[in-house]
Each structure stands twice: as C-alpha cells, then as structure tokens.
Short mmCIF file of C-alpha atoms and ligand atoms in Angstrom, two decimals:
data_model
loop_
_atom_site.label_atom_id
_atom_site.label_comp_id
_atom_site.label_asym_id
_atom_site.label_seq_id
_atom_site.Cartn_x
_atom_site.Cartn_y
_atom_site.Cartn_z
CA MET K 1 82.69 119.77 82.74
CA LEU K 2 81.55 118.66 79.30
CA PRO K 3 81.07 114.93 78.83
CA ALA K 4 83.85 113.20 76.92
CA ALA K 5 81.51 111.22 74.72
CA PHE K 6 77.87 110.86 73.72
CA ASP K 7 76.00 107.67 72.98
CA LEU K 8 73.96 109.59 70.43
CA LEU K 9 74.42 113.04 68.96
CA LEU K 10 71.61 114.81 67.10
CA THR K 11 72.88 117.26 64.51
CA ASN K 12 71.26 119.61 62.02
CA ALA K 13 68.23 120.15 64.25
CA HIS K 14 66.18 123.07 65.54
CA LEU K 15 65.39 122.65 69.22
CA ALA K 16 62.32 123.80 71.14
CA THR K 17 63.87 123.36 74.59
CA LEU K 18 61.06 125.12 76.55
CA THR K 19 63.73 126.37 78.91
CA GLU K 20 64.33 130.03 79.78
CA THR K 21 66.66 130.97 76.95
CA GLY K 22 64.95 134.30 76.36
CA ALA K 23 63.65 133.07 73.00
CA ARG K 24 60.07 131.87 72.49
CA TYR K 25 59.80 128.08 72.92
CA GLY K 26 63.32 128.26 74.36
CA ALA K 27 64.25 127.81 70.72
CA ILE K 28 67.76 127.07 69.52
CA HIS K 29 68.07 127.27 65.75
CA ASN K 30 70.77 125.14 64.11
CA GLY K 31 71.25 123.20 67.28
CA ALA K 32 72.71 119.90 68.40
CA LEU K 33 71.84 117.64 71.30
CA GLY K 34 74.01 115.01 72.96
CA ILE K 35 72.62 111.99 74.81
CA ARG K 36 74.42 109.77 77.29
CA GLU K 37 73.04 106.85 79.29
CA GLY K 38 69.45 107.61 78.37
CA GLN K 39 69.66 111.24 79.44
CA ILE K 40 70.20 114.51 77.69
CA ALA K 41 73.84 115.40 78.35
CA TRP K 42 74.32 118.54 76.29
CA VAL K 43 72.12 121.03 74.39
CA GLY K 44 73.34 123.97 72.33
CA THR K 45 74.01 125.47 68.94
CA ALA K 46 75.97 123.45 66.41
CA ALA K 47 78.64 126.14 66.54
CA ASP K 48 79.09 125.64 70.32
CA ARG K 49 79.35 121.88 70.11
CA PRO K 50 82.11 120.69 72.44
CA ARG K 51 85.21 120.14 70.34
CA GLY K 52 86.58 116.64 70.45
CA ALA K 53 83.47 115.17 72.08
CA SER K 54 83.06 111.91 70.25
CA ALA K 55 79.70 110.27 69.59
CA ARG K 56 79.09 106.57 69.22
CA GLU K 57 76.22 107.35 66.85
CA THR K 58 75.12 110.49 65.05
CA LEU K 59 71.63 111.27 63.76
CA ASP K 60 71.46 113.92 61.05
CA CYS K 61 68.00 115.43 61.63
CA HIS K 62 67.89 117.16 58.20
CA GLY K 63 66.59 120.39 59.72
CA ALA K 64 63.77 118.77 61.70
CA TRP K 65 62.44 120.42 64.85
CA VAL K 66 63.05 118.52 68.08
CA THR K 67 60.81 118.91 71.13
CA PRO K 68 60.55 116.97 74.36
CA GLY K 69 58.48 113.81 73.83
CA LEU K 70 54.83 114.77 74.29
CA VAL K 71 53.07 113.86 77.54
CA ASP K 72 49.33 113.09 77.46
CA CYS K 73 48.54 113.54 81.14
CA HIS K 74 44.80 112.71 81.31
CA THR K 75 43.30 109.78 79.42
CA HIS K 76 40.69 107.10 79.96
CA ALA K 77 42.14 105.07 77.06
CA VAL K 78 41.40 101.58 78.44
CA TYR K 79 37.74 100.63 77.97
CA ALA K 80 35.52 98.39 75.85
CA GLY K 81 32.85 99.38 73.34
CA ASN K 82 31.93 102.91 72.33
CA ARG K 83 29.11 105.39 72.82
CA ALA K 84 28.28 106.55 69.30
CA ASN K 85 24.62 105.94 70.20
CA GLU K 86 24.81 108.60 72.92
CA PHE K 87 26.42 110.99 70.47
CA GLU K 88 23.28 110.60 68.38
CA GLN K 89 21.03 111.05 71.43
CA ARG K 90 22.79 114.28 72.32
CA LEU K 91 22.26 115.53 68.78
CA HIS K 92 18.56 114.90 69.32
CA GLY K 93 18.62 117.10 72.40
CA THR K 94 19.32 114.84 75.40
CA THR K 95 22.10 116.19 77.63
CA TYR K 96 25.18 114.35 78.91
CA ALA K 97 23.87 114.61 82.50
CA GLU K 98 20.42 113.25 81.51
CA ILE K 99 21.98 110.26 79.77
CA ALA K 100 24.10 109.60 82.87
CA ARG K 101 21.07 109.78 85.19
CA ALA K 102 19.21 107.28 82.95
CA GLY K 103 21.94 104.66 83.46
CA GLY K 104 23.90 105.42 80.29
CA GLY K 105 27.06 107.43 80.08
CA ILE K 106 29.92 106.17 82.21
CA ASN K 107 27.84 103.21 83.44
CA ALA K 108 27.23 102.04 79.84
CA THR K 109 31.01 101.78 79.38
CA VAL K 110 31.30 100.09 82.78
CA ARG K 111 28.98 97.29 81.62
CA ALA K 112 31.02 96.75 78.42
CA THR K 113 34.36 96.93 80.25
CA ARG K 114 33.38 94.52 83.01
CA ALA K 115 32.20 92.03 80.36
CA ALA K 116 35.45 92.18 78.35
CA SER K 117 38.35 89.80 79.03
CA GLU K 118 41.81 91.22 79.65
CA ASP K 119 42.89 90.25 76.11
CA GLU K 120 39.79 91.84 74.63
CA LEU K 121 40.47 95.04 76.57
CA ILE K 122 44.03 95.05 75.23
CA ARG K 123 42.81 94.43 71.69
CA GLN K 124 40.32 97.32 71.80
CA SER K 125 42.53 99.80 73.67
CA ARG K 126 45.84 99.21 71.89
CA PRO K 127 44.97 101.23 68.73
CA ARG K 128 44.20 104.26 70.91
CA VAL K 129 47.53 104.15 72.72
CA ALA K 130 49.36 103.43 69.44
CA ALA K 131 47.66 106.41 67.76
CA LEU K 132 48.80 108.72 70.57
CA ALA K 133 52.35 107.35 70.31
CA ALA K 134 52.33 107.88 66.54
CA GLU K 135 51.99 111.62 67.24
CA GLY K 136 55.16 111.84 69.32
CA VAL K 137 53.63 111.03 72.71
CA THR K 138 56.18 109.20 74.89
CA THR K 139 54.38 109.34 78.26
CA ILE K 140 50.67 108.61 78.72
CA GLU K 141 48.58 108.69 81.86
CA ILE K 142 45.74 106.15 81.82
CA LYS K 143 42.95 106.11 84.38
CA SER K 144 40.74 103.27 85.50
CA GLY K 145 37.13 104.21 86.27
CA TYR K 146 35.17 101.84 84.05
CA GLY K 147 35.34 98.91 86.45
CA LEU K 148 33.86 100.46 89.61
CA GLU K 149 34.58 97.26 91.54
CA THR K 150 38.00 96.36 92.83
CA ALA K 151 38.85 93.45 90.52
CA SER K 152 37.72 95.28 87.37
CA GLU K 153 39.49 98.50 88.36
CA LEU K 154 42.73 96.60 88.93
CA ARG K 155 42.31 94.80 85.61
CA GLN K 156 42.05 98.14 83.80
CA LEU K 157 45.24 99.34 85.49
CA ALA K 158 47.07 96.11 84.65
CA VAL K 159 45.96 96.40 81.01
CA ALA K 160 47.21 99.99 80.94
CA ARG K 161 50.64 98.89 82.16
CA ARG K 162 50.75 96.03 79.63
CA LEU K 163 49.86 98.40 76.80
CA GLY K 164 52.76 100.65 77.73
CA GLU K 165 55.16 97.76 77.25
CA ASP K 166 53.43 96.56 74.08
CA VAL K 167 53.34 99.92 72.34
CA GLY K 168 56.60 101.28 73.77
CA VAL K 169 55.42 104.29 75.76
CA ASP K 170 55.78 105.16 79.42
CA VAL K 171 52.38 104.62 81.06
CA ARG K 172 51.46 106.22 84.38
CA THR K 173 48.34 104.76 85.95
CA THR K 174 45.69 106.56 87.98
CA LEU K 175 43.00 104.84 90.02
CA LEU K 176 39.65 106.53 89.31
CA ALA K 177 37.32 104.20 91.21
CA ALA K 178 35.37 107.30 92.33
CA HIS K 179 34.36 108.08 88.74
CA ALA K 180 30.64 107.28 88.94
CA LEU K 181 28.30 105.42 91.22
CA PRO K 182 27.94 101.80 90.02
CA THR K 183 24.29 100.79 89.59
CA GLU K 184 24.51 98.18 92.37
CA PHE K 185 25.21 101.03 94.86
CA GLU K 186 22.38 103.28 93.63
CA GLY K 187 21.21 105.55 96.44
CA HIS K 188 24.23 104.54 98.55
CA ALA K 189 27.06 106.76 97.39
CA ASP K 190 28.62 106.92 100.86
CA SER K 191 28.73 103.12 101.08
CA TYR K 192 30.44 102.96 97.70
CA ILE K 193 33.03 105.50 98.86
CA ASP K 194 33.55 103.36 102.01
CA TYR K 195 34.21 100.39 99.72
CA VAL K 196 36.63 102.38 97.54
CA CYS K 197 38.56 103.58 100.61
CA ARG K 198 38.62 100.23 102.43
CA ASP K 199 39.02 97.86 99.48
CA THR K 200 39.96 99.34 96.10
CA ILE K 201 42.58 101.90 97.13
CA PRO K 202 44.45 99.55 99.52
CA ALA K 203 44.45 96.78 96.88
CA ALA K 204 45.77 99.05 94.12
CA ALA K 205 48.45 100.37 96.49
CA ALA K 206 49.48 96.91 97.69
CA LEU K 207 49.86 95.65 94.10
CA ARG K 208 51.61 98.88 93.09
CA LEU K 209 49.21 99.23 90.16
CA ALA K 210 48.43 102.94 90.65
CA ASP K 211 50.72 105.95 90.60
CA ALA K 212 47.93 108.29 91.73
CA VAL K 213 44.26 108.49 92.72
CA ASP K 214 41.64 110.66 91.00
CA ALA K 215 37.93 111.36 91.64
CA PHE K 216 35.01 113.01 89.82
CA CYS K 217 33.78 115.81 92.09
CA GLU K 218 30.56 116.98 90.47
CA THR K 219 26.78 117.11 90.86
CA ILE K 220 26.56 113.92 88.75
CA GLY K 221 29.69 112.51 90.44
CA PHE K 222 30.74 112.70 94.10
CA THR K 223 30.45 115.46 96.70
CA ALA K 224 33.35 117.43 98.12
CA ALA K 225 33.07 115.46 101.40
CA GLN K 226 33.19 112.11 99.57
CA THR K 227 36.12 113.32 97.47
CA GLN K 228 37.96 114.35 100.63
CA ARG K 229 37.57 110.82 102.03
CA VAL K 230 39.01 109.35 98.83
CA PHE K 231 41.95 111.75 99.08
CA ASP K 232 42.54 110.85 102.74
CA ALA K 233 42.62 107.13 101.90
CA ALA K 234 44.98 107.76 98.97
CA ARG K 235 47.32 109.78 101.18
CA ALA K 236 47.25 107.08 103.86
CA HIS K 237 48.54 104.66 101.21
CA GLY K 238 51.22 107.05 99.96
CA LEU K 239 49.49 107.86 96.67
CA ALA K 240 49.38 111.29 95.02
CA VAL K 241 45.99 112.76 94.18
CA LYS K 242 44.37 114.56 91.22
CA LEU K 243 40.81 115.71 90.62
CA HIS K 244 38.18 116.03 87.88
CA ALA K 245 37.12 119.45 89.16
CA ASP K 246 34.48 122.03 88.27
CA GLN K 247 33.77 120.61 84.80
CA LEU K 248 30.02 121.19 84.65
CA THR K 249 29.42 123.38 87.72
CA ASP K 250 31.50 125.26 90.30
CA SER K 251 31.64 122.59 93.01
CA GLY K 252 34.59 124.12 94.82
CA GLY K 253 36.77 121.44 93.20
CA ALA K 254 39.74 123.67 92.39
CA ALA K 255 40.06 124.83 96.02
CA LEU K 256 39.56 121.28 97.30
CA ALA K 257 42.31 119.97 95.00
CA ALA K 258 44.64 122.76 96.06
CA SER K 259 44.05 122.21 99.78
CA ALA K 260 44.83 118.49 99.32
CA GLY K 261 48.09 119.36 97.54
CA ALA K 262 46.80 117.65 94.39
CA LEU K 263 49.16 117.35 91.45
CA SER K 264 46.43 118.67 89.17
CA ALA K 265 42.84 119.85 88.91
CA ASP K 266 41.44 118.85 85.55
CA HIS K 267 38.73 120.35 83.28
CA VAL K 268 38.24 123.38 85.62
CA GLU K 269 35.94 125.26 83.21
CA HIS K 270 33.88 126.51 86.16
CA ALA K 271 36.70 127.04 88.67
CA SER K 272 36.22 130.20 90.73
CA GLU K 273 38.83 132.95 91.02
CA GLN K 274 39.33 131.90 94.64
CA GLY K 275 39.91 128.29 93.57
CA VAL K 276 42.39 129.40 90.91
CA ALA K 277 44.29 131.53 93.44
CA ALA K 278 44.48 128.54 95.79
CA MET K 279 45.84 126.38 92.94
CA GLY K 280 48.49 129.01 92.28
CA ARG K 281 49.62 128.96 95.91
CA ALA K 282 49.61 125.14 96.07
CA GLY K 283 51.40 124.61 92.74
CA THR K 284 48.48 122.54 91.44
CA VAL K 285 48.53 122.24 87.63
CA ALA K 286 45.36 123.10 85.65
CA VAL K 287 44.78 120.37 83.06
CA LEU K 288 42.70 121.79 80.20
CA LEU K 289 40.67 119.35 78.11
CA PRO K 290 39.38 121.15 75.02
CA GLY K 291 38.13 117.91 73.42
CA ALA K 292 35.49 117.44 76.12
CA TYR K 293 34.59 121.16 75.97
CA PHE K 294 34.15 120.83 72.21
CA ALA K 295 32.21 117.54 72.26
CA LEU K 296 29.77 118.77 74.93
CA ARG K 297 29.38 122.07 73.03
CA ASP K 298 30.27 123.80 76.26
CA THR K 299 30.27 127.58 76.14
CA HIS K 300 31.67 128.29 79.62
CA LEU K 301 35.36 128.95 79.00
CA PRO K 302 37.94 127.90 81.60
CA PRO K 303 39.33 130.97 83.42
CA ILE K 304 42.51 131.21 81.34
CA ALA K 305 43.26 134.83 82.28
CA ALA K 306 43.02 133.93 85.98
CA PHE K 307 45.35 130.93 85.51
CA ARG K 308 47.88 133.22 83.86
CA ALA K 309 47.47 135.92 86.52
CA HIS K 310 47.89 133.45 89.39
CA ARG K 311 50.76 131.64 87.64
CA VAL K 312 48.95 128.32 87.55
CA PRO K 313 50.79 126.07 85.07
CA MET K 314 48.38 124.98 82.32
CA ALA K 315 48.63 121.51 80.80
CA ILE K 316 46.54 120.25 77.89
CA SER K 317 45.47 116.71 77.25
CA THR K 318 43.14 114.57 75.14
CA ASP K 319 40.87 113.23 77.94
CA CYS K 320 40.62 110.29 75.49
CA ASN K 321 37.36 108.63 76.60
CA PRO K 322 34.31 107.07 74.94
CA GLY K 323 31.77 109.62 76.18
CA THR K 324 32.98 113.19 76.04
CA SER K 325 36.27 113.13 74.14
CA PRO K 326 36.59 110.24 71.70
CA THR K 327 39.87 111.50 70.28
CA THR K 328 43.37 110.06 70.03
CA SER K 329 45.05 113.22 68.75
CA LEU K 330 46.94 115.42 71.19
CA LEU K 331 47.90 117.78 68.35
CA LEU K 332 44.24 118.33 67.57
CA MET K 333 43.91 119.43 71.21
CA PHE K 334 46.68 122.00 70.58
CA ASN K 335 44.55 123.48 67.83
CA MET K 336 41.36 123.39 69.89
CA ALA K 337 43.11 124.95 72.90
CA CYS K 338 44.23 127.84 70.67
CA THR K 339 40.98 128.22 68.77
CA LEU K 340 38.52 127.67 71.61
CA PHE K 341 40.51 128.79 74.70
CA ARG K 342 42.88 131.30 73.02
CA LEU K 343 45.98 129.63 74.37
CA THR K 344 49.13 130.49 72.44
CA PRO K 345 50.92 127.75 70.47
CA GLU K 346 53.82 128.15 72.90
CA GLU K 347 51.48 127.54 75.88
CA CYS K 348 50.16 124.44 74.07
CA LEU K 349 53.62 122.94 73.57
CA ALA K 350 54.59 123.65 77.19
CA GLY K 351 51.16 122.32 78.20
CA ALA K 352 51.77 118.96 76.55
CA THR K 353 55.37 118.59 77.73
CA VAL K 354 56.75 120.24 80.87
CA HIS K 355 53.44 121.17 82.51
CA ALA K 356 51.85 117.82 81.63
CA ALA K 357 54.82 116.04 83.21
CA ARG K 358 54.36 118.14 86.38
CA ALA K 359 50.65 117.21 86.39
CA LEU K 360 51.91 113.63 86.81
CA GLY K 361 54.47 114.57 89.42
CA LEU K 362 57.32 113.94 86.99
CA THR K 363 60.25 116.34 87.00
CA ASP K 364 62.61 114.17 84.96
CA ARG K 365 61.05 114.99 81.58
CA GLY K 366 59.34 117.70 79.57
CA LEU K 367 62.31 119.96 78.79
CA LEU K 368 65.33 119.70 76.51
CA ALA K 369 67.93 120.24 79.21
CA PRO K 370 70.89 118.32 80.62
CA GLY K 371 69.80 115.67 83.11
CA GLN K 372 66.33 115.20 81.62
CA ARG K 373 65.29 111.82 80.23
CA ALA K 374 66.13 111.61 76.53
CA ASP K 375 62.50 111.28 75.39
CA LEU K 376 62.30 113.36 72.23
CA ALA K 377 59.87 113.98 69.39
CA LEU K 378 61.10 114.99 65.92
CA TRP K 379 58.87 116.98 63.58
CA ASP K 380 58.67 117.88 59.91
CA ILE K 381 57.65 121.50 60.53
CA ALA K 382 59.17 124.87 59.68
CA GLU K 383 58.33 126.45 63.04
CA PRO K 384 56.84 125.23 66.34
CA ALA K 385 53.53 127.09 65.84
CA GLU K 386 52.77 124.60 63.05
CA LEU K 387 52.04 121.95 65.70
CA SER K 388 49.01 124.02 66.79
CA TYR K 389 48.11 125.55 63.44
CA ARG K 390 47.20 122.44 61.51
CA ILE K 391 43.84 120.73 62.06
CA GLY K 392 44.12 116.97 61.95
CA SER K 393 47.54 116.31 60.44
CA ASN K 394 50.51 114.54 61.91
CA PRO K 395 54.01 115.86 61.16
CA SER K 396 55.72 113.43 63.57
CA ILE K 397 58.75 111.91 61.83
CA GLY K 398 60.69 110.43 64.69
CA VAL K 399 60.81 109.47 68.33
CA ILE K 400 63.71 108.91 70.69
CA ARG K 401 62.83 107.17 73.91
CA GLY K 402 65.23 106.77 76.81
CA GLY K 403 68.04 107.72 74.42
CA ARG K 404 67.17 105.11 71.78
CA VAL K 405 65.81 105.95 68.33
CA THR K 406 62.52 104.05 68.23
CA ARG K 407 61.15 105.65 65.05
CA TRP K 408 62.75 107.76 62.34
CA ARG K 409 61.65 108.43 58.79
CA PRO K 410 63.01 111.75 57.56
N1 LIG D 1 34.95 113.55 83.02
C1 LIG D 1 35.27 113.21 81.77
O1 LIG D 1 35.60 113.96 80.92
C2 LIG D 1 35.21 111.76 81.63
N2 LIG D 1 35.01 111.37 82.99
C3 LIG D 1 34.81 112.44 83.72
O2 LIG D 1 34.59 112.38 84.92
C4 LIG D 1 34.08 111.28 80.80
C5 LIG D 1 33.94 109.80 80.92
C6 LIG D 1 32.82 109.23 80.11
O3 LIG D 1 31.83 109.90 79.75
O4 LIG D 1 32.92 108.02 79.81
FE1 LIG D 2 38.50 112.77 82.24
#
C-alpha cells in the first residue's frame, strides 16, 4: 500500500539509491523521493509518483543528485594538538614506527589530549567534525585512543557525543583504549591490557559511552593474544568489536577479527588471502583507509581483488587522525581509493554509505529505500562518478537528516 501522504517530497532529482535496480549506482534518473516520519517512504521515477499522494512540503531539487547521507566509519577526530613536526621528521627519513618507539607518535597526542580540558577538546575537534558534515556526512564514527587511562578515554567519548549534538551529525563512539601502550606501562603491555579489560571497558559500558570496542593489533601495537582478551571483555559487556588489522605487517589480524565476528577489520593492507576468506565467511567489512596509505607512502596495496573474489564488503573512510591521516575530506578519500587502490567510483559511493553503515553495525541507513532513515546528501554534479573524479572540491549543496532539511543552497 502506498502511503497517503508525505511529510516531505523531493522532486526533480536524480537518485543514486545503491539498491539492486540493475542500473549502476542503483540510479533512478528524473526521480522523486517521499519521506514520512523521518524515514524514506517511497522512491521512484517522477512518472511513477503515486497519484493523489499529498505532501506537506515539497523540495524542488533542480536536477541535483541525491545519495544516502555519507557515513565516515573510522575516525580519530577528537584529540588535541597536531603532529606537523613528525611529518617533517618523516620527510627527513625517520619512519612512523621509529617515531612511535621513541615516545612520539600516538603517545605525543596522548600527552596533548590528557592535558586539554573538555571544552578545549571540543574547541579543537569541532572544526574537523564540521568539515566532514559540510561534505554530506551524516553519520561519523569517532574513536577514543588518545587518553589511554580510563578517565581520559571516557572524556574523549563524551566529547565525541557532545560534538554530534553540536554539529548536527549522528556520532557512533568506539572505545580504542588498546591503541598504544601508555608510557607509564612501558614494558608491561599485559598489565595495561588487564587494566583495560577490568577498568576501562566496564566503565565505558556502564556509562553507555561506547557503541563498540576497537584495538590496534600490530608489531608496534598489541599482540593477537592481547587483542583477543580485549575482544572477550568487550563481548562480556555486550559491546561489538572492530580491529585495526594488518596495517603495517600481516599479524593475522583479518582472521582474528573474522573469528571474533567483528563488524569490521580496518586498514588490512597486509591481510592474507586466508584472512580475507575468513572475513568473507564471517561477513566482516573491510574498511579501506587510503589517506593513511598515502601519508605513510605505503606501497603494499590492500588485497582488493581478494576482497572482491570473497565478497567482502569494502568501506572507505578518512581515518581522520593527527599522525597518519590528517584529513577531513571523505570525498578526497573517494579519489585516493580510485587512484591508489583502483576502486571504482561506484564502489567508493557504496563504501561510504551502505558498507560503511554495516561496518558500524547499522542496517537502518546507507541506501535510498523505503524504511531507511531519511539521511540524504544532495549534490551539484552531473553524474555520480564526479564525487570520485574531483580532487579536493566539495559539490555538497544540501543535507536532509532524519527527514528534516538541515542545509540547502541550490
Ligand atoms: N592506525 C592509525 O591509522 C591510527 N591509529 C592506528 O592504530 C594512527 C593514529 C596516530 O598516529 O595518531
Ligand atoms: Fe585508525
């Protein structure tokens, strides 16, 4: 049965629905889209519009393209300070891992973040979240991981939630206490993991500040056994898990994530074929982060062909962080994913909408289809490939969030 009325009807629009219509992008040219009670109620061609269905409000899109609101599913957007100095050091030949071992890297940002007040953290992080939102992003995942002690980790998560309300985006929070070993635990990684499992994870769960738990499984991070303990504690507190896996070396991270039923394994440049196959069976999303690959001048490509062959959904994200991906442009990541990883523009758009939503465990968004949340991005482009083609431009002209027009300048 067609709905009798819409709260909002979009007319004169081209729709990239990303559903199986048989057309690339699930495209519907000369389409219309009806919204009711914050959800998409009807999607189709203007010609098929239900006769007599009234709309309280109509938005003439003037031929704009409409996509699902973008989802940035992997960011470290809440932190203080920056690491431009390390950028210079790397240009003089020091590696990311060497800087980390010398007490810089993640621990440099930890010092700055611990020292910042909550208001100062908001002040410094807000422009990053606002910049992402200005590009049509309506859902952002933000990780902790620059506190590395319970109170500071929780403060980062609370700031992330506050920023979502301030800026007007949906924020999903991920506890990444197992990001690096804090200097006060040097030489005692297992004791730090004990602390994370006994103190930080239970506190974040009790205060409902985290939607998921992540860890950095790597030679310069934590071992597979330590990661497994973090996952077990997360599960015991009813939290979903994700993993920074196989970024710099093949640490068996992809297989570990899959066996834990992780929502996603992220980076995965060095994931083995076996690990990829396990992800395919488990339904674990591969989150590709071309910004970090680019900034580290990595040359080891993620196994894209294997992801395709094993039907592993690929998401793309900014990895917005002060060390390895100081970017706030998800569209720039579309271009880098095409240019560096040879993804198609269609894979990029799916990777920053439906697959990114799945990497967060969200099935209520990411497609233009009845029943989905009415989170939409409107674009001044002639065809969807333009979102990936341009390098550093922003054709976002409107956003609809939960069925309400929050930005529109045709
Ligand atoms: N991998 C990353 O890309 C970020 N964390 C991680 O484990 C980098 C974080 C940083 O360098 O500050
Ligand atoms: Fe990251």
